[in-house]
Amino acid sequence: MTAIKQNPGLYRIVVTHYAVSACCFLALTLLMLLSVKAFTGHYFHPQILAITHLAALGWGTLIIMGASYQLIPVVLETDLYSEKLAWLSFGLFLPGMVGLVWSFWTFIPGIHMQCSALLLLTSSILFTVNVYLTGCKKQQETIQEDFIFSACLCLCFTVALGAALVFNFTMQIFSQDSLHFLKLHAHLGLIGWFLLMLIGVSSKLIPMFLVSRYQGTRLLTWSYYLIISALLYFLIDAYLFGLSYRTYIMFLIGGAGLACYFVFLYKCLRSRLRKQIDLPMLNSFLSFILLKIAVLLVPFIIYFHLKHNPATIRFSMVYGELMFMGWITSLILGQTFKTLPFIVWVKHYEHLTGKFKTPLPSDLFADYLLKAQTIAFLIFCVTFMPGCYFMWLPLIYTGVTALMTTALLYICNVCIVIFHQTRTYGQL
């Protein structure tokens, strides 16, 4: 990651995203604690909608946007197009996210919910324009660029469809039931935005962190076109006909694309020069395991849906939790302490390299807090997910408490990194 350069303006916007996202994570766990009983019901519940959107927007999307401003220039090997656009996007995103979550929590459809959705849509468009113009500065196109820009387009479409659904509460926009479009909205966000963006960035950073000799992109190319094909197939078929036995074909195509990505990661792991895998990377690999478990639930969801079996709701609830609170959360919990310490290290020590003995990026966070955070998150995974499926409140309470502990440990460690003071150990 030597391509990162010291830039005070860019540093401030990136760190602000990390800090606000960490606060959203803690707020998310508080809302979960206040609505434990809602997890035993239907996923189309006001409190569940508020929690889901806080997880997707305040926790997942916000930190991805912030990290993207620093990491996308590294992946694309160019400078960010505009810091002003980044600040403007953030300034619109934050009130839009807060307004939308509050509107869902109290479930008051109307002008406040609609304005919040429009703020989020404008912010997403500005973010996408910034990423696109950043990519235009690079002459040679890469598969990572295809992943990243496709993900940004999907973010815009996801938010646009979400905004339409918000307006549909008070005016007739769609002739069909909102739940029909909610499936499209959710998967456009999960697969189109999160999966494509995370594959695009991680396929560059993970080999870098592992110091891998593997440089092939053929598997990534196959992964990109298979996942895009599956997503388009699903959106068109599900919109026109709803879930059917054809949905299994979509699942197989998308699963093949995901398998190509996992094989790519395996090849990077096998050819790594750095044999020891640190705890942040172990958190990242845990996220891929949780993603696999979530994907394996999809055939059951399709089957029970076609049989009109009420078990569809339980499986769908656990699937969403595995995706948002399992895969995405675990990946963020791990990669934060690979990316943020390096970003802070560049600010404090890049100009001192070769002159003084300096700490390593891994010295900037508290290792004992990261270990405790990992243990707490594992407890959350083995209690909350089964608790929601079996609708057993003691397990759900245990899981939410563990996740709140995770959030507290995480935010403390993020603060330690952000407020780090420059120190040296003498001249070389």
XYZ file of C-alpha atoms in Angstrom:
428
model
C 0.000 0.000 0.000
C 2.908 2.291 -0.619
C 0.828 4.197 -3.185
C -0.985 6.023 -0.348
C 0.298 9.580 -0.073
C -0.012 12.058 2.745
C -2.947 14.400 2.092
C -4.393 16.272 5.095
C -7.708 17.043 3.388
C -8.258 13.471 2.256
C -7.158 12.177 5.655
C -9.856 14.215 7.422
C -12.693 13.010 5.201
C -11.594 9.367 5.516
C -11.197 9.465 9.308
C -14.544 11.263 9.695
C -16.292 8.416 7.850
C -14.605 5.807 10.048
C -15.505 7.650 13.275
C -19.161 8.293 12.376
C -19.558 4.728 11.126
C -18.224 3.376 14.441
C -20.805 5.490 16.279
C -23.527 4.127 13.982
C -22.405 0.589 14.836
C -22.872 1.298 18.553
C -26.242 2.954 17.884
C -27.223 -0.098 15.840
C -26.618 -2.426 18.794
C -28.678 -0.139 21.070
C -31.622 -0.267 18.657
C -31.281 -4.054 18.496
C -31.414 -4.236 22.300
C -34.586 -2.116 22.321
C -36.316 -4.335 19.754
C -35.304 -7.891 20.614
C -38.871 -9.205 20.341
C -39.160 -7.843 16.792
C -36.579 -10.432 15.672
C -39.114 -13.183 16.361
C -41.591 -11.734 13.850
C -41.675 -10.721 10.183
C -38.757 -8.874 8.603
C -41.178 -6.211 7.269
C -41.487 -4.663 10.724
C -40.819 -0.946 11.356
C -38.071 -1.618 13.907
C -36.432 -4.282 11.736
C -36.550 -1.910 8.752
C -34.882 0.821 10.844
C -32.187 -1.554 12.104
C -31.553 -2.988 8.642
C -31.134 0.456 7.088
C -28.871 1.653 9.905
C -26.735 -1.463 9.357
C -26.714 -1.071 5.573
C -26.243 2.703 5.444
C -24.671 3.967 8.659
C -22.473 0.959 9.345
C -21.740 -0.719 6.003
C -22.084 1.926 3.295
C -20.639 4.863 5.232
C -17.411 3.085 6.140
C -17.067 1.673 2.619
C -17.443 5.171 1.185
C -14.832 6.556 3.572
C -12.365 3.756 2.936
C -13.016 4.059 -0.802
C -11.774 7.652 -0.905
C -8.393 6.398 0.328
C -8.278 2.893 -1.144
C -9.854 3.316 -4.595
C -6.994 5.624 -5.661
C -4.654 2.838 -4.501
C -6.581 0.153 -6.385
C -6.856 2.298 -9.534
C -3.359 3.809 -9.068
C -4.490 7.426 -9.424
C -5.578 10.393 -7.269
C -9.130 10.992 -6.011
C -10.962 13.354 -8.363
C -12.460 15.705 -5.761
C -12.342 16.048 -1.980
C -15.096 18.690 -2.143
C -17.461 16.193 -3.770
C -16.592 13.703 -1.027
C -17.488 16.211 1.713
C -20.680 17.225 -0.068
C -21.708 13.589 -0.435
C -21.056 13.005 3.282
C -22.939 16.175 4.241
C -26.037 14.948 2.401
C -25.675 11.285 3.386
C -25.576 11.732 7.169
C -28.871 13.665 7.660
C -30.519 11.473 5.024
C -29.505 8.307 6.847
C -30.523 9.600 10.285
C -33.857 10.879 8.952
C -34.667 7.626 7.171
C -33.799 5.406 10.152
C -35.861 7.586 12.502
C -38.791 7.621 10.066
C -38.757 3.815 9.845
C -38.404 3.419 13.617
C -41.442 5.616 14.301
C -42.945 4.568 10.958
C -44.247 7.951 9.881
C -44.334 7.873 6.046
C -44.437 11.313 4.571
C -42.329 14.334 3.804
C -39.515 13.604 6.293
C -39.012 10.060 5.045
C -39.199 11.217 1.428
C -36.705 14.073 1.893
C -34.310 11.689 3.664
C -34.505 9.244 0.765
C -33.813 12.029 -1.747
C -30.783 13.213 0.281
C -29.399 9.677 0.235
C -29.998 9.371 -3.506
C -28.214 12.663 -4.222
C -25.307 11.623 -1.990
C -24.987 8.266 -3.749
C -24.962 9.927 -7.168
C -22.228 12.360 -6.072
C -20.166 9.468 -4.690
C -20.554 7.549 -7.955
C -19.586 10.598 -10.045
C -16.475 11.065 -7.883
C -15.453 7.427 -8.315
C -16.162 7.495 -12.065
C -14.133 10.663 -12.652
C -11.327 9.184 -10.526
C -11.314 6.114 -12.780
C -11.325 8.294 -15.922
C -7.911 9.651 -14.900
C -6.487 6.138 -15.298
C -5.655 5.011 -18.838
C -5.470 1.229 -18.391
C -8.736 -0.437 -17.337
C -8.623 -3.275 -14.786
C -11.169 -5.838 -13.599
C -11.132 -4.155 -10.175
C -12.341 -0.957 -11.857
C -15.227 -2.894 -13.433
C -16.231 -4.293 -10.041
C -16.020 -0.913 -8.306
C -17.867 1.192 -10.873
C -20.581 -1.457 -11.362
C -21.023 -1.493 -7.578
C -21.421 2.302 -7.520
C -24.076 2.148 -10.240
C -25.902 -0.551 -8.277
C -25.748 1.674 -5.180
C -27.515 4.440 -7.109
C -30.167 2.050 -8.457
C -30.640 0.527 -4.988
C -31.198 3.923 -3.355
C -33.415 5.058 -6.261
C -35.633 1.985 -5.883
C -35.663 2.494 -2.117
C -36.739 6.111 -2.608
C -39.530 4.966 -4.924
C -40.694 2.500 -2.269
C -40.705 5.318 0.304
C -42.904 7.481 -1.950
C -45.081 4.427 -2.595
C -46.202 4.529 1.062
C -48.225 7.694 0.402
C -48.834 7.624 -3.350
C -49.491 4.775 -5.789
C -46.251 4.269 -7.746
C -46.162 0.471 -7.998
C -49.171 -1.634 -8.879
C -47.697 -4.653 -7.093
C -47.142 -5.241 -3.386
C -44.155 -3.416 -1.830
C -42.764 -6.746 -0.589
C -42.296 -7.776 -4.224
C -39.965 -4.833 -4.829
C -38.353 -5.120 -1.398
C -36.678 -8.358 -2.535
C -35.262 -6.566 -5.576
C -34.152 -3.601 -3.454
C -32.428 -5.843 -0.906
C -30.524 -7.997 -3.404
C -29.565 -5.078 -5.611
C -27.926 -3.638 -2.499
C -26.431 -6.843 -1.104
C -25.128 -8.315 -4.361
C -24.831 -5.277 -6.593
C -23.413 -2.790 -4.107
C -21.776 -4.648 -1.226
C -20.570 -7.837 -2.914
C -19.228 -6.217 -6.088
C -17.516 -3.373 -4.189
C -15.984 -5.657 -1.555
C -14.705 -8.093 -4.181
C -13.287 -5.249 -6.268
C -11.360 -3.671 -3.400
C -10.399 -6.855 -1.518
C -9.075 -8.542 -4.679
C -6.394 -5.854 -4.713
C -5.808 -5.397 -0.990
C -5.833 -8.982 0.294
C -2.977 -10.115 -2.017
C -1.163 -6.943 -0.906
C -1.679 -7.679 2.803
C -0.686 -11.339 2.375
C 2.298 -10.412 0.151
C 1.021 -12.938 -2.380
C 2.874 -13.931 -5.537
C -0.367 -14.746 -7.350
C -1.181 -12.013 -9.897
C -3.789 -13.699 -12.113
C -7.059 -11.931 -12.936
C -8.800 -14.613 -15.013
C -10.767 -15.935 -12.026
C -11.831 -12.405 -11.108
C -13.037 -11.802 -14.670
C -15.150 -14.960 -14.566
C -16.429 -13.968 -11.123
C -17.457 -10.511 -12.336
C -19.417 -11.644 -15.392
C -21.081 -14.561 -13.610
C -22.224 -12.438 -10.655
C -23.428 -9.613 -12.922
C -25.302 -12.132 -15.119
C -26.948 -13.741 -12.089
C -27.959 -10.366 -10.669
C -29.486 -9.125 -13.926
C -31.243 -12.469 -14.454
C -32.672 -12.324 -10.929
C -33.842 -8.701 -11.188
C -35.599 -9.205 -14.533
C -37.099 -12.616 -13.763
C -38.165 -11.772 -10.214
C -39.718 -8.484 -11.370
C -41.710 -10.086 -14.185
C -42.637 -13.438 -12.634
C -41.544 -13.475 -8.977
C -39.499 -16.296 -7.439
C -39.819 -19.560 -9.371
C -37.850 -22.708 -10.125
C -35.844 -20.569 -12.579
C -34.416 -18.771 -9.548
C -32.310 -21.889 -8.885
C -30.529 -21.212 -12.192
C -29.710 -17.695 -10.993
C -28.401 -19.169 -7.758
C -26.116 -21.594 -9.603
C -24.732 -18.856 -11.872
C -24.105 -16.486 -8.962
C -22.694 -19.318 -6.842
C -20.233 -20.145 -9.629
C -19.118 -16.503 -9.695
C -18.633 -16.488 -5.953
C -16.728 -19.776 -6.162
C -14.311 -18.198 -8.667
C -13.639 -15.432 -6.148
C -13.043 -17.930 -3.337
C -10.620 -19.881 -5.544
C -8.820 -16.588 -6.245
C -8.503 -15.994 -2.479
C -7.266 -19.555 -1.979
C -4.571 -19.090 -4.618
C -3.507 -15.846 -2.936
C -3.380 -17.629 0.403
C -1.360 -20.542 -0.979
C 1.230 -18.314 -2.676
C 1.658 -15.808 0.171
C 5.141 -14.871 1.330
C 3.907 -13.694 4.732
C 3.172 -17.040 6.357
C 1.704 -15.742 9.604
C -1.905 -14.566 9.288
C -2.744 -11.802 11.755
C -6.023 -11.345 13.629
C -7.541 -8.709 11.291
C -7.083 -11.100 8.358
C -8.578 -13.964 10.378
C -11.653 -11.772 10.932
C -11.801 -11.244 7.185
C -11.632 -14.979 6.477
C -14.362 -15.537 9.094
C -16.525 -13.149 7.066
C -16.125 -15.344 3.983
C -17.249 -18.394 5.997
C -20.360 -16.501 7.137
C -20.997 -15.454 3.533
C -20.835 -19.108 2.428
C -23.333 -20.118 5.131
C -25.696 -17.328 4.033
C -25.455 -18.386 0.376
C -26.199 -22.006 1.305
C -29.499 -20.876 2.847
C -30.743 -19.453 -0.472
C -31.961 -22.790 -1.968
C -33.993 -23.417 1.198
C -35.542 -19.939 0.999
C -36.510 -20.519 -2.641
C -37.908 -23.983 -1.867
C -40.028 -22.907 1.109
C -41.236 -19.823 -0.778
C -42.456 -21.935 -3.687
C -44.192 -24.280 -1.203
C -45.768 -21.266 0.578
C -44.212 -22.519 3.798
C -44.003 -20.027 6.715
C -40.426 -21.233 7.303
C -39.474 -18.844 4.473
C -39.727 -15.930 6.910
C -37.375 -17.551 9.451
C -34.792 -18.505 6.830
C -35.026 -15.066 5.205
C -34.493 -13.368 8.576
C -31.396 -15.456 9.336
C -30.121 -14.953 5.770
C -30.329 -11.169 6.140
C -28.621 -11.281 9.539
C -25.808 -13.460 8.190
C -25.271 -11.040 5.318
C -25.437 -7.735 7.228
C -24.385 -8.620 10.770
C -22.256 -11.620 9.819
C -20.393 -11.246 6.516
C -20.291 -7.450 6.145
C -19.733 -6.764 9.853
C -16.958 -9.333 10.245
C -15.175 -8.019 7.166
C -15.348 -4.441 8.451
C -14.235 -5.462 11.952
C -11.148 -7.086 10.444
C -10.240 -4.749 7.610
C -10.642 -1.603 9.730
C -7.474 -2.587 11.589
C -5.603 -3.253 8.357
C -6.598 -0.042 6.574
C -7.162 2.630 9.263
C -3.832 2.098 11.110
C -1.948 2.361 7.818
C -3.818 5.532 6.850
C -2.997 7.088 10.241
C 0.595 5.772 10.050
C 1.097 7.539 6.704
C -0.021 10.844 8.241
C 2.326 10.552 11.233
C 5.335 8.657 9.964
C 5.692 8.642 6.175
C 7.878 11.764 6.266
C 10.031 10.214 9.021
C 10.779 6.976 7.169
C 14.537 6.455 6.895
C 15.255 9.146 9.483
C 13.892 7.688 12.736
C 12.804 4.330 14.125
C 9.000 4.396 14.001
C 6.158 2.097 15.099
C 4.566 -0.281 12.618
C 0.949 0.273 11.550
C 0.012 -2.788 13.617
C 1.402 -1.030 16.716
C -1.191 1.746 16.446
C -4.150 -0.302 17.751
C -4.594 -2.282 20.984
C -4.155 -5.958 20.181
C -5.853 -7.078 23.399
C -8.976 -5.087 22.478
C -9.041 -6.676 19.036
C -8.793 -10.160 20.589
C -11.637 -9.396 22.996
C -13.663 -7.911 20.132
C -13.199 -11.069 18.062
C -14.292 -13.316 20.948
C -17.371 -11.165 21.603
C -18.321 -11.246 17.923
C -17.965 -15.037 17.789
C -20.301 -15.306 20.794
C -22.774 -13.088 18.913
C -22.651 -15.359 15.855
C -23.250 -18.615 17.735
C -26.111 -17.202 19.847
C -27.974 -14.529 17.894
C -28.457 -16.364 14.586
C -29.792 -19.616 16.162
C -31.833 -17.534 18.627
C -33.600 -15.720 15.788
C -34.299 -18.954 13.923
C -35.718 -20.758 16.979
C -37.300 -17.506 18.292
C -35.707 -18.049 21.721
C -35.356 -14.697 23.475
C -32.556 -15.642 25.960
C -30.240 -16.510 23.036
C -31.178 -13.322 21.183
C -30.498 -11.190 24.284
C -27.145 -12.931 24.759
C -26.229 -12.306 21.132
C -27.224 -8.627 21.199
C -25.262 -8.108 24.434
C -22.210 -9.717 22.825
C -22.595 -7.493 19.759
C -22.891 -4.388 21.935
C -19.676 -5.438 23.669
C -18.102 -5.875 20.232
C -19.183 -2.359 19.235
C -17.807 -0.801 22.434
C -14.446 -2.544 22.019
C -14.356 -1.601 18.354
C -15.076 2.085 18.919
C -12.461 2.254 21.709
C -9.839 0.754 19.406
C -10.796 3.060 16.529
C -10.388 6.046 18.870
C -6.951 4.782 19.931
C -5.884 4.708 16.278
C -7.430 8.045 15.287
C -6.028 9.951 18.290
C -2.572 8.431 17.999
C 0.274 10.847 18.730
C 3.528 10.756 16.771
C 6.353 9.008 18.594
C 9.810 7.859 17.511
C 12.463 5.615 19.021
C 15.573 7.542 18.120
C 17.450 8.248 14.928
C 18.556 5.508 12.557
